[in-house]
């Protein structure tokens, strides 16, 4: 059994910052679960374009607020505590922070391996088997 506490991850190599997001990677590929699990903070007012071409991602909001635009339809969905979105079609999307920082619990399949940050398309590279 593994027990992971976010306070032990903050400030370590498992905490990764990008423009407009901070992510604590609580479980990675090397933890052997078949998925990764992250706590991601999206600050109020942020605007982020992501497109996980090589991963499926589900995201559950547990605090704060924001919204997500499905770029294929143009539809905007509000996100508050209790909202989950699943990018089951590798959906291109824009994530917006709202009036308060959003706290999101994210899972990736296949799992993220470590220090990934987004490429110009908003994707993480596929896993080439490292780590
Ligand atoms: C909200 C979202 O896309 N989270 C992705 C995870 C986070 N950016 C990370 O851990 O890289």
mmCIF file of N, CA and C and ligand atoms in Angstrom:
data_model
loop_
_atom_site.group_PDB
_atom_site.id
_atom_site.type_symbol
_atom_site.label_atom_id
_atom_site.label_comp_id
_atom_site.label_asym_id
_atom_site.label_seq_id
_atom_site.Cartn_x
_atom_site.Cartn_y
_atom_site.Cartn_z
ATOM 1 N N UNK A 1 0.845 -1.200 0.000
ATOM 2 C CA UNK A 1 0.000 0.000 0.000
ATOM 3 C C UNK A 1 0.874 1.242 0.000
ATOM 4 N N UNK A 2 0.396 2.241 -0.726
ATOM 5 C CA UNK A 2 1.086 3.531 -0.703
ATOM 6 C C UNK A 2 0.159 4.562 -0.083
ATOM 7 N N UNK A 3 0.688 5.424 0.710
ATOM 8 C CA UNK A 3 -0.072 6.559 1.241
ATOM 9 C C UNK A 3 0.693 7.813 0.846
ATOM 10 N N UNK A 4 0.026 8.711 0.128
ATOM 11 C CA UNK A 4 0.676 9.911 -0.403
ATOM 12 C C UNK A 4 -0.041 11.122 0.160
ATOM 13 N N UNK A 5 0.708 12.077 0.652
ATOM 14 C CA UNK A 5 0.105 13.307 1.182
ATOM 15 C C UNK A 5 0.608 14.485 0.367
ATOM 16 N N UNK A 6 -0.339 15.308 -0.054
ATOM 17 C CA UNK A 6 0.034 16.396 -0.964
ATOM 18 C C UNK A 6 1.060 17.321 -0.321
ATOM 19 N N UNK A 7 0.997 17.477 0.980
ATOM 20 C CA UNK A 7 1.962 18.388 1.623
ATOM 21 C C UNK A 7 3.391 17.885 1.511
ATOM 22 N N UNK A 8 3.545 16.563 1.270
ATOM 23 C CA UNK A 8 4.886 16.013 1.094
ATOM 24 C C UNK A 8 5.381 16.135 -0.345
ATOM 25 N N UNK A 9 4.503 16.548 -1.259
ATOM 26 C CA UNK A 9 4.850 16.662 -2.678
ATOM 27 C C UNK A 9 5.183 18.100 -3.055
ATOM 28 N N UNK A 10 4.535 19.037 -2.365
ATOM 29 C CA UNK A 10 4.746 20.458 -2.687
ATOM 30 C C UNK A 10 6.227 20.792 -2.546
ATOM 31 N N UNK A 11 6.793 21.384 -3.607
ATOM 32 C CA UNK A 11 8.201 21.773 -3.590
ATOM 33 C C UNK A 11 9.156 20.672 -4.020
ATOM 34 N N UNK A 12 8.638 19.485 -4.362
ATOM 35 C CA UNK A 12 9.497 18.394 -4.834
ATOM 36 C C UNK A 12 9.392 18.293 -6.354
ATOM 37 N N UNK A 13 10.107 17.292 -6.936
ATOM 38 C CA UNK A 13 10.059 17.119 -8.390
ATOM 39 C C UNK A 13 8.689 16.658 -8.853
ATOM 40 N N UNK A 14 7.828 16.211 -7.947
ATOM 41 C CA UNK A 14 6.472 15.821 -8.335
ATOM 42 C C UNK A 14 5.527 17.012 -8.433
ATOM 43 N N UNK A 15 6.013 18.195 -8.081
ATOM 44 C CA UNK A 15 5.195 19.400 -8.288
ATOM 45 C C UNK A 15 5.712 20.101 -9.539
ATOM 46 N N UNK A 16 4.832 20.252 -10.524
ATOM 47 C CA UNK A 16 5.227 20.800 -11.817
ATOM 48 C C UNK A 16 4.389 22.042 -12.084
ATOM 49 N N UNK A 17 5.068 23.106 -12.544
ATOM 50 C CA UNK A 17 4.368 24.359 -12.840
ATOM 51 C C UNK A 17 4.436 24.642 -14.322
ATOM 52 N N UNK A 18 3.312 25.051 -14.900
ATOM 53 C CA UNK A 18 3.290 25.555 -16.267
ATOM 54 C C UNK A 18 2.679 26.931 -16.230
ATOM 55 N N UNK A 19 2.594 27.592 -17.381
ATOM 56 C CA UNK A 19 1.949 28.908 -17.380
ATOM 57 C C UNK A 19 0.465 28.761 -17.040
ATOM 58 N N UNK A 20 0.052 29.272 -15.896
ATOM 59 C CA UNK A 20 -1.363 29.220 -15.518
ATOM 60 C C UNK A 20 -1.788 27.932 -14.849
ATOM 61 N N UNK A 21 -0.869 27.077 -14.431
ATOM 62 C CA UNK A 21 -1.272 25.885 -13.685
ATOM 63 C C UNK A 21 -0.131 25.386 -12.818
ATOM 64 N N UNK A 22 -0.523 24.730 -11.745
ATOM 65 C CA UNK A 22 0.418 24.019 -10.878
ATOM 66 C C UNK A 22 -0.157 22.642 -10.646
ATOM 67 N N UNK A 23 0.686 21.624 -10.730
ATOM 68 C CA UNK A 23 0.171 20.275 -10.586
ATOM 69 C C UNK A 23 1.048 19.456 -9.656
ATOM 70 N N UNK A 24 0.402 18.813 -8.716
ATOM 71 C CA UNK A 24 1.088 17.890 -7.808
ATOM 72 C C UNK A 24 0.765 16.492 -8.291
ATOM 73 N N UNK A 25 1.772 15.805 -8.764
ATOM 74 C CA UNK A 25 1.559 14.498 -9.380
ATOM 75 C C UNK A 25 1.673 13.414 -8.305
ATOM 76 N N UNK A 26 0.531 13.057 -7.787
ATOM 77 C CA UNK A 26 0.452 12.172 -6.614
ATOM 78 C C UNK A 26 0.782 10.726 -6.968
ATOM 79 N N UNK A 27 0.357 10.299 -8.173
ATOM 80 C CA UNK A 27 0.684 8.963 -8.678
ATOM 81 C C UNK A 27 1.181 9.112 -10.104
ATOM 82 N N UNK A 28 2.303 8.484 -10.413
ATOM 83 C CA UNK A 28 2.894 8.501 -11.753
ATOM 84 C C UNK A 28 2.941 7.073 -12.296
ATOM 85 N N UNK A 29 3.360 6.961 -13.543
ATOM 86 C CA UNK A 29 3.479 5.633 -14.153
ATOM 87 C C UNK A 29 4.277 4.678 -13.258
ATOM 88 N N UNK A 30 5.379 5.195 -12.706
ATOM 89 C CA UNK A 30 6.250 4.310 -11.926
ATOM 90 C C UNK A 30 5.593 3.816 -10.636
ATOM 91 N N UNK A 31 4.455 4.389 -10.266
ATOM 92 C CA UNK A 31 3.739 3.894 -9.099
ATOM 93 C C UNK A 31 2.901 2.659 -9.417
ATOM 94 N N UNK A 32 2.810 2.332 -10.727
ATOM 95 C CA UNK A 32 2.294 1.025 -11.123
ATOM 96 C C UNK A 32 0.792 0.838 -11.069
ATOM 97 N N UNK A 33 0.025 1.928 -11.087
ATOM 98 C CA UNK A 33 -1.427 1.797 -11.002
ATOM 99 C C UNK A 33 -2.108 1.716 -12.373
ATOM 100 N N UNK A 34 -1.368 2.025 -13.440
ATOM 101 C CA UNK A 34 -1.977 2.026 -14.767
ATOM 102 C C UNK A 34 -2.621 3.353 -15.129
ATOM 103 N N UNK A 35 -2.654 4.276 -14.193
ATOM 104 C CA UNK A 35 -3.129 5.645 -14.453
ATOM 105 C C UNK A 35 -2.287 6.561 -13.575
ATOM 106 N N UNK A 36 -2.284 7.859 -13.879
ATOM 107 C CA UNK A 36 -1.677 8.814 -12.958
ATOM 108 C C UNK A 36 -2.777 9.661 -12.339
ATOM 109 N N UNK A 37 -2.494 10.208 -11.172
ATOM 110 C CA UNK A 37 -3.473 11.037 -10.463
ATOM 111 C C UNK A 37 -2.764 12.274 -9.950
ATOM 112 N N UNK A 38 -3.387 13.415 -10.208
ATOM 113 C CA UNK A 38 -2.752 14.695 -9.949
ATOM 114 C C UNK A 38 -3.729 15.603 -9.217
ATOM 115 N N UNK A 39 -3.205 16.495 -8.407
ATOM 116 C CA UNK A 39 -3.998 17.630 -7.918
ATOM 117 C C UNK A 39 -3.492 18.851 -8.662
ATOM 118 N N UNK A 40 -4.384 19.475 -9.415
ATOM 119 C CA UNK A 40 -3.987 20.618 -10.234
ATOM 120 C C UNK A 40 -4.725 21.871 -9.771
ATOM 121 N N UNK A 41 -3.982 22.956 -9.620
ATOM 122 C CA UNK A 41 -4.580 24.240 -9.244
ATOM 123 C C UNK A 41 -4.568 25.145 -10.472
ATOM 124 N N UNK A 42 -5.737 25.637 -10.842
ATOM 125 C CA UNK A 42 -5.863 26.604 -11.935
ATOM 126 C C UNK A 42 -6.249 27.931 -11.297
ATOM 127 N N UNK A 43 -5.368 28.916 -11.375
ATOM 128 C CA UNK A 43 -5.677 30.179 -10.696
ATOM 129 C C UNK A 43 -6.855 30.917 -11.332
ATOM 130 N N UNK A 44 -7.519 31.725 -10.513
ATOM 131 C CA UNK A 44 -8.617 32.561 -11.005
ATOM 132 C C UNK A 44 -8.138 33.338 -12.229
ATOM 133 N N UNK A 45 -8.963 33.355 -13.254
ATOM 134 C CA UNK A 45 -8.679 34.171 -14.438
ATOM 135 C C UNK A 45 -7.748 33.540 -15.455
ATOM 136 N N UNK A 46 -7.191 32.369 -15.186
ATOM 137 C CA UNK A 46 -6.285 31.726 -16.157
ATOM 138 C C UNK A 46 -7.053 31.298 -17.404
ATOM 139 N N UNK A 47 -6.353 31.191 -18.519
ATOM 140 C CA UNK A 47 -6.965 30.667 -19.751
ATOM 141 C C UNK A 47 -5.958 29.743 -20.414
ATOM 142 N N UNK A 48 -6.325 28.477 -20.588
ATOM 143 C CA UNK A 48 -5.378 27.451 -21.014
ATOM 144 C C UNK A 48 -5.981 26.628 -22.144
ATOM 145 N N UNK A 49 -5.201 26.431 -23.196
ATOM 146 C CA UNK A 49 -5.631 25.588 -24.320
ATOM 147 C C UNK A 49 -4.889 24.267 -24.250
ATOM 148 N N UNK A 50 -5.648 23.192 -24.078
ATOM 149 C CA UNK A 50 -5.041 21.868 -23.966
ATOM 150 C C UNK A 50 -5.645 20.934 -25.012
ATOM 151 N N UNK A 51 -4.847 19.936 -25.370
ATOM 152 C CA UNK A 51 -5.305 18.918 -26.326
ATOM 153 C C UNK A 51 -4.472 17.669 -26.083
ATOM 154 N N UNK A 52 -5.011 16.788 -25.226
ATOM 155 C CA UNK A 52 -4.258 15.587 -24.870
ATOM 156 C C UNK A 52 -4.457 14.519 -25.942
ATOM 157 N N UNK A 53 -3.683 14.640 -27.001
ATOM 158 C CA UNK A 53 -3.832 13.750 -28.162
ATOM 159 C C UNK A 53 -3.485 12.316 -27.828
ATOM 160 N N UNK A 54 -2.607 12.136 -26.851
ATOM 161 C CA UNK A 54 -2.060 10.802 -26.571
ATOM 162 C C UNK A 54 -2.572 10.232 -25.244
ATOM 163 N N UNK A 55 -3.442 10.968 -24.580
ATOM 164 C CA UNK A 55 -3.934 10.542 -23.266
ATOM 165 C C UNK A 55 -5.446 10.742 -23.190
ATOM 166 N N UNK A 56 -6.091 9.917 -22.362
ATOM 167 C CA UNK A 56 -7.449 10.199 -21.900
ATOM 168 C C UNK A 56 -7.321 10.834 -20.527
ATOM 169 N N UNK A 57 -8.177 11.797 -20.237
ATOM 170 C CA UNK A 57 -8.095 12.476 -18.948
ATOM 171 C C UNK A 57 -9.487 12.672 -18.367
ATOM 172 N N UNK A 58 -9.633 12.402 -17.078
ATOM 173 C CA UNK A 58 -10.848 12.773 -16.348
ATOM 174 C C UNK A 58 -10.444 13.733 -15.243
ATOM 175 N N UNK A 59 -11.275 14.737 -15.021
ATOM 176 C CA UNK A 59 -10.952 15.819 -14.088
ATOM 177 C C UNK A 59 -12.164 16.071 -13.195
ATOM 178 N N UNK A 60 -11.936 16.056 -11.886
ATOM 179 C CA UNK A 60 -13.012 16.282 -10.920
ATOM 180 C C UNK A 60 -12.680 17.520 -10.101
ATOM 181 N N UNK A 61 -13.583 18.483 -10.118
ATOM 182 C CA UNK A 61 -13.374 19.731 -9.381
ATOM 183 C C UNK A 61 -13.850 19.552 -7.938
ATOM 184 N N UNK A 62 -12.967 19.900 -7.009
ATOM 185 C CA UNK A 62 -13.342 19.785 -5.590
ATOM 186 C C UNK A 62 -13.382 21.142 -4.883
ATOM 187 N N UNK A 63 -12.962 22.213 -5.580
ATOM 188 C CA UNK A 63 -13.046 23.548 -4.973
ATOM 189 C C UNK A 63 -12.861 24.600 -6.054
ATOM 190 N N UNK A 64 -13.411 25.774 -5.798
ATOM 191 C CA UNK A 64 -13.247 26.896 -6.724
ATOM 192 C C UNK A 64 -14.213 26.796 -7.895
ATOM 193 N N UNK A 65 -13.921 27.548 -8.936
ATOM 194 C CA UNK A 65 -14.822 27.544 -10.100
ATOM 195 C C UNK A 65 -14.082 27.967 -11.358
ATOM 196 N N UNK A 66 -14.700 27.647 -12.472
ATOM 197 C CA UNK A 66 -14.137 27.992 -13.777
ATOM 198 C C UNK A 66 -15.057 27.461 -14.855
ATOM 199 N N UNK A 67 -14.502 27.250 -16.039
ATOM 200 C CA UNK A 67 -15.310 26.713 -17.131
ATOM 201 C C UNK A 67 -14.410 26.026 -18.138
ATOM 202 N N UNK A 68 -15.045 25.206 -18.976
ATOM 203 C CA UNK A 68 -14.322 24.524 -20.045
ATOM 204 C C UNK A 68 -15.100 24.696 -21.343
ATOM 205 N N UNK A 69 -14.380 25.040 -22.400
ATOM 206 C CA UNK A 69 -14.970 25.148 -23.734
ATOM 207 C C UNK A 69 -14.576 23.910 -24.523
ATOM 208 N N UNK A 70 -15.574 23.223 -25.063
ATOM 209 C CA UNK A 70 -15.344 22.107 -25.985
ATOM 210 C C UNK A 70 -15.146 22.733 -27.364
ATOM 211 N N UNK A 71 -13.930 22.700 -27.863
ATOM 212 C CA UNK A 71 -13.638 23.424 -29.098
ATOM 213 C C UNK A 71 -14.326 22.802 -30.319
ATOM 214 N N UNK A 72 -14.732 21.539 -30.225
ATOM 215 C CA UNK A 72 -15.380 20.930 -31.387
ATOM 216 C C UNK A 72 -16.807 21.437 -31.552
ATOM 217 N N UNK A 73 -17.442 21.862 -30.459
ATOM 218 C CA UNK A 73 -18.834 22.334 -30.528
ATOM 219 C C UNK A 73 -18.956 23.821 -30.193
ATOM 220 N N UNK A 74 -17.942 24.367 -29.537
ATOM 221 C CA UNK A 74 -18.020 25.752 -29.067
ATOM 222 C C UNK A 74 -18.763 25.890 -27.756
ATOM 223 N N UNK A 75 -19.253 24.756 -27.230
ATOM 224 C CA UNK A 75 -20.055 24.789 -26.006
ATOM 225 C C UNK A 75 -19.181 25.074 -24.783
ATOM 226 N N UNK A 76 -19.696 25.905 -23.863
ATOM 227 C CA UNK A 76 -19.001 26.184 -22.599
ATOM 228 C C UNK A 76 -19.750 25.498 -21.466
ATOM 229 N N UNK A 77 -18.993 24.808 -20.600
ATOM 230 C CA UNK A 77 -19.576 24.139 -19.436
ATOM 231 C C UNK A 77 -18.988 24.771 -18.181
ATOM 232 N N UNK A 78 -19.846 25.199 -17.273
ATOM 233 C CA UNK A 78 -19.368 25.745 -16.003
ATOM 234 C C UNK A 78 -18.810 24.612 -15.142
ATOM 235 N N UNK A 79 -17.775 24.921 -14.395
ATOM 236 C CA UNK A 79 -17.158 23.935 -13.487
ATOM 237 C C UNK A 79 -17.224 24.502 -12.070
ATOM 238 N N UNK A 80 -17.789 23.716 -11.158
ATOM 239 C CA UNK A 80 -17.779 24.064 -9.732
ATOM 240 C C UNK A 80 -17.485 22.786 -8.946
ATOM 241 N N UNK A 81 -17.336 22.938 -7.636
ATOM 242 C CA UNK A 81 -17.135 21.789 -6.748
ATOM 243 C C UNK A 81 -18.196 20.728 -7.067
ATOM 244 N N UNK A 82 -17.746 19.531 -7.441
ATOM 245 C CA UNK A 82 -18.689 18.460 -7.753
ATOM 246 C C UNK A 82 -18.841 18.186 -9.237
ATOM 247 N N UNK A 83 -18.180 18.968 -10.087
ATOM 248 C CA UNK A 83 -18.254 18.751 -11.541
ATOM 249 C C UNK A 83 -17.089 17.892 -12.000
ATOM 250 N N UNK A 84 -17.380 16.899 -12.831
ATOM 251 C CA UNK A 84 -16.349 16.087 -13.485
ATOM 252 C C UNK A 84 -16.458 16.268 -14.984
ATOM 253 N N UNK A 85 -15.310 16.419 -15.662
ATOM 254 C CA UNK A 85 -15.330 16.291 -17.126
ATOM 255 C C UNK A 85 -14.355 15.212 -17.550
ATOM 256 N N UNK A 86 -14.750 14.467 -18.572
ATOM 257 C CA UNK A 86 -13.925 13.370 -19.090
ATOM 258 C C UNK A 86 -13.639 13.654 -20.553
ATOM 259 N N UNK A 87 -12.379 13.712 -20.903
ATOM 260 C CA UNK A 87 -11.967 13.987 -22.286
ATOM 261 C C UNK A 87 -11.825 12.641 -22.980
ATOM 262 N N UNK A 88 -12.992 12.057 -23.295
ATOM 263 C CA UNK A 88 -13.013 10.687 -23.818
ATOM 264 C C UNK A 88 -12.742 10.625 -25.311
ATOM 265 N N UNK A 89 -12.681 11.802 -25.955
ATOM 266 C CA UNK A 89 -12.392 11.845 -27.400
ATOM 267 C C UNK A 89 -11.144 12.680 -27.670
ATOM 268 N N UNK A 90 -10.251 12.714 -26.694
ATOM 269 C CA UNK A 90 -9.037 13.535 -26.841
ATOM 270 C C UNK A 90 -9.435 14.964 -27.214
ATOM 271 N N UNK A 91 -10.492 15.430 -26.588
ATOM 272 C CA UNK A 91 -11.132 16.694 -26.975
ATOM 273 C C UNK A 91 -10.202 17.889 -26.830
ATOM 274 N N UNK A 92 -10.140 18.696 -27.856
ATOM 275 C CA UNK A 92 -9.447 19.986 -27.746
ATOM 276 C C UNK A 92 -10.322 20.903 -26.900
ATOM 277 N N UNK A 93 -9.697 21.597 -25.926
ATOM 278 C CA UNK A 93 -10.509 22.380 -25.007
ATOM 279 C C UNK A 93 -9.755 23.606 -24.495
ATOM 280 N N UNK A 94 -10.528 24.561 -24.038
ATOM 281 C CA UNK A 94 -9.984 25.724 -23.333
ATOM 282 C C UNK A 94 -10.506 25.672 -21.911
ATOM 283 N N UNK A 95 -9.572 25.711 -20.965
ATOM 284 C CA UNK A 95 -9.934 25.688 -19.552
ATOM 285 C C UNK A 95 -9.755 27.100 -19.014
ATOM 286 N N UNK A 96 -10.774 27.614 -18.330
ATOM 287 C CA UNK A 96 -10.695 28.979 -17.782
ATOM 288 C C UNK A 96 -10.883 28.949 -16.284
ATOM 289 N N UNK A 97 -9.981 29.627 -15.604
ATOM 290 C CA UNK A 97 -10.177 29.847 -14.183
ATOM 291 C C UNK A 97 -11.306 30.849 -13.999
ATOM 292 N N UNK A 98 -12.050 30.715 -12.883
ATOM 293 C CA UNK A 98 -13.180 31.608 -12.633
ATOM 294 C C UNK A 98 -12.810 32.721 -11.672
ATOM 295 N N UNK A 99 -13.665 32.917 -10.670
ATOM 296 C CA UNK A 99 -13.438 33.989 -9.699
ATOM 297 C C UNK A 99 -12.604 33.515 -8.514
ATOM 298 N N UNK A 100 -12.486 32.203 -8.353
ATOM 299 C CA UNK A 100 -11.637 31.634 -7.291
ATOM 300 C C UNK A 100 -10.750 30.565 -7.906
ATOM 301 N N UNK A 101 -9.590 30.337 -7.326
ATOM 302 C CA UNK A 101 -8.707 29.273 -7.803
ATOM 303 C C UNK A 101 -9.474 27.945 -7.827
ATOM 304 N N UNK A 102 -9.257 27.197 -8.906
ATOM 305 C CA UNK A 102 -9.902 25.890 -9.022
ATOM 306 C C UNK A 102 -8.947 24.815 -8.554
ATOM 307 N N UNK A 103 -9.486 23.889 -7.763
ATOM 308 C CA UNK A 103 -8.702 22.736 -7.323
ATOM 309 C C UNK A 103 -9.292 21.505 -7.990
ATOM 310 N N UNK A 104 -8.466 20.850 -8.808
ATOM 311 C CA UNK A 104 -8.935 19.760 -9.660
ATOM 312 C C UNK A 104 -8.167 18.481 -9.346
ATOM 313 N N UNK A 105 -8.867 17.373 -9.323
ATOM 314 C CA UNK A 105 -8.227 16.063 -9.212
ATOM 315 C C UNK A 105 -8.290 15.431 -10.603
ATOM 316 N N UNK A 106 -7.118 15.139 -11.172
ATOM 317 C CA UNK A 106 -7.023 14.715 -12.569
ATOM 318 C C UNK A 106 -6.431 13.315 -12.643
ATOM 319 N N UNK A 107 -6.974 12.506 -13.557
ATOM 320 C CA UNK A 107 -6.381 11.188 -13.815
ATOM 321 C C UNK A 107 -6.065 11.076 -15.291
ATOM 322 N N UNK A 108 -4.933 10.461 -15.603
ATOM 323 C CA UNK A 108 -4.504 10.262 -16.990
ATOM 324 C C UNK A 108 -4.314 8.784 -17.276
ATOM 325 N N UNK A 109 -4.786 8.373 -18.455
ATOM 326 C CA UNK A 109 -4.567 7.032 -18.978
ATOM 327 C C UNK A 109 -4.091 7.196 -20.427
ATOM 328 N N UNK A 110 -2.908 6.734 -20.805
ATOM 329 C CA UNK A 110 -1.895 6.124 -19.956
ATOM 330 C C UNK A 110 -1.342 7.126 -18.945
ATOM 331 N N UNK A 111 -0.687 6.629 -17.910
ATOM 332 C CA UNK A 111 -0.209 7.533 -16.872
ATOM 333 C C UNK A 111 0.896 8.463 -17.353
ATOM 334 N N UNK A 112 0.899 9.650 -16.796
ATOM 335 C CA UNK A 112 2.011 10.588 -16.996
ATOM 336 C C UNK A 112 3.237 10.016 -16.273
ATOM 337 N N UNK A 113 4.417 10.241 -16.873
ATOM 338 C CA UNK A 113 5.618 9.603 -16.331
ATOM 339 C C UNK A 113 6.385 10.485 -15.349
ATOM 340 N N UNK A 114 6.216 11.810 -15.430
ATOM 341 C CA UNK A 114 7.031 12.622 -14.529
ATOM 342 C C UNK A 114 6.829 14.110 -14.721
ATOM 343 N N UNK A 115 7.700 14.706 -15.535
ATOM 344 C CA UNK A 115 7.788 16.166 -15.565
ATOM 345 C C UNK A 115 7.142 16.767 -16.821
ATOM 346 N N UNK A 116 6.234 16.041 -17.474
ATOM 347 C CA UNK A 116 5.655 16.536 -18.716
ATOM 348 C C UNK A 116 5.085 17.952 -18.577
ATOM 349 N N UNK A 117 5.362 18.769 -19.598
ATOM 350 C CA UNK A 117 4.640 20.035 -19.773
ATOM 351 C C UNK A 117 4.109 20.033 -21.206
ATOM 352 N N UNK A 118 3.192 20.941 -21.490
ATOM 353 C CA UNK A 118 2.480 20.906 -22.760
ATOM 354 C C UNK A 118 3.360 21.339 -23.922
ATOM 355 N N UNK A 119 3.146 20.719 -25.101
ATOM 356 C CA UNK A 119 3.802 21.209 -26.313
ATOM 357 C C UNK A 119 2.953 22.333 -26.913
ATOM 358 N N UNK A 120 3.321 22.793 -28.110
ATOM 359 C CA UNK A 120 2.626 23.944 -28.684
ATOM 360 C C UNK A 120 1.154 23.670 -28.975
ATOM 361 N N UNK A 121 0.799 22.387 -29.125
ATOM 362 C CA UNK A 121 -0.600 22.033 -29.355
ATOM 363 C C UNK A 121 -1.369 21.839 -28.057
ATOM 364 N N UNK A 122 -0.680 21.896 -26.913
ATOM 365 C CA UNK A 122 -1.346 21.644 -25.635
ATOM 366 C C UNK A 122 -1.369 20.175 -25.274
ATOM 367 N N UNK A 123 -0.475 19.391 -25.894
ATOM 368 C CA UNK A 123 -0.425 17.939 -25.638
ATOM 369 C C UNK A 123 0.797 17.587 -24.817
ATOM 370 N N UNK A 124 0.743 16.418 -24.176
ATOM 371 C CA UNK A 124 1.946 15.783 -23.648
ATOM 372 C C UNK A 124 2.368 14.735 -24.671
ATOM 373 N N UNK A 125 3.658 14.532 -24.802
ATOM 374 C CA UNK A 125 4.142 13.528 -25.748
ATOM 375 C C UNK A 125 3.710 12.139 -25.286
ATOM 376 N N UNK A 126 3.585 11.209 -26.240
ATOM 377 C CA UNK A 126 3.280 9.845 -25.823
ATOM 378 C C UNK A 126 4.413 9.281 -25.000
ATOM 379 N N UNK A 127 4.111 8.315 -24.187
ATOM 380 C CA UNK A 127 5.123 7.672 -23.342
ATOM 381 C C UNK A 127 5.959 6.735 -24.206
ATOM 382 N N UNK A 128 7.249 6.938 -24.185
ATOM 383 C CA UNK A 128 8.132 6.062 -24.959
ATOM 384 C C UNK A 128 8.738 4.973 -24.086
ATOM 385 N N UNK A 129 8.170 4.757 -22.926
ATOM 386 C CA UNK A 129 8.579 3.623 -22.120
ATOM 387 C C UNK A 129 9.544 3.980 -20.998
ATOM 388 N N UNK A 130 9.976 5.227 -20.938
ATOM 389 C CA UNK A 130 10.901 5.616 -19.886
ATOM 390 C C UNK A 130 10.180 5.661 -18.532
ATOM 391 N N UNK A 131 10.963 5.606 -17.477
ATOM 392 C CA UNK A 131 10.462 5.725 -16.098
ATOM 393 C C UNK A 131 9.319 4.755 -15.813
HETATM 394 C C1 LIG B 1 -6.686 20.379 -15.728
HETATM 395 C C2 LIG B 1 -5.666 19.610 -16.469
HETATM 396 O O1 LIG B 1 -5.628 19.497 -17.661
HETATM 397 N N1 LIG B 1 -4.827 19.027 -15.702
HETATM 398 C C3 LIG B 1 -3.797 18.315 -16.314
HETATM 399 C C4 LIG B 1 -2.852 17.902 -15.368
HETATM 400 C C5 LIG B 1 -1.837 18.919 -15.098
HETATM 401 N N2 LIG B 1 -1.763 19.952 -16.067
HETATM 402 C C6 LIG B 1 -0.570 18.142 -15.017
HETATM 403 O O2 LIG B 1 -0.373 17.412 -14.075
HETATM 404 O O3 LIG B 1 0.209 18.248 -15.951
#
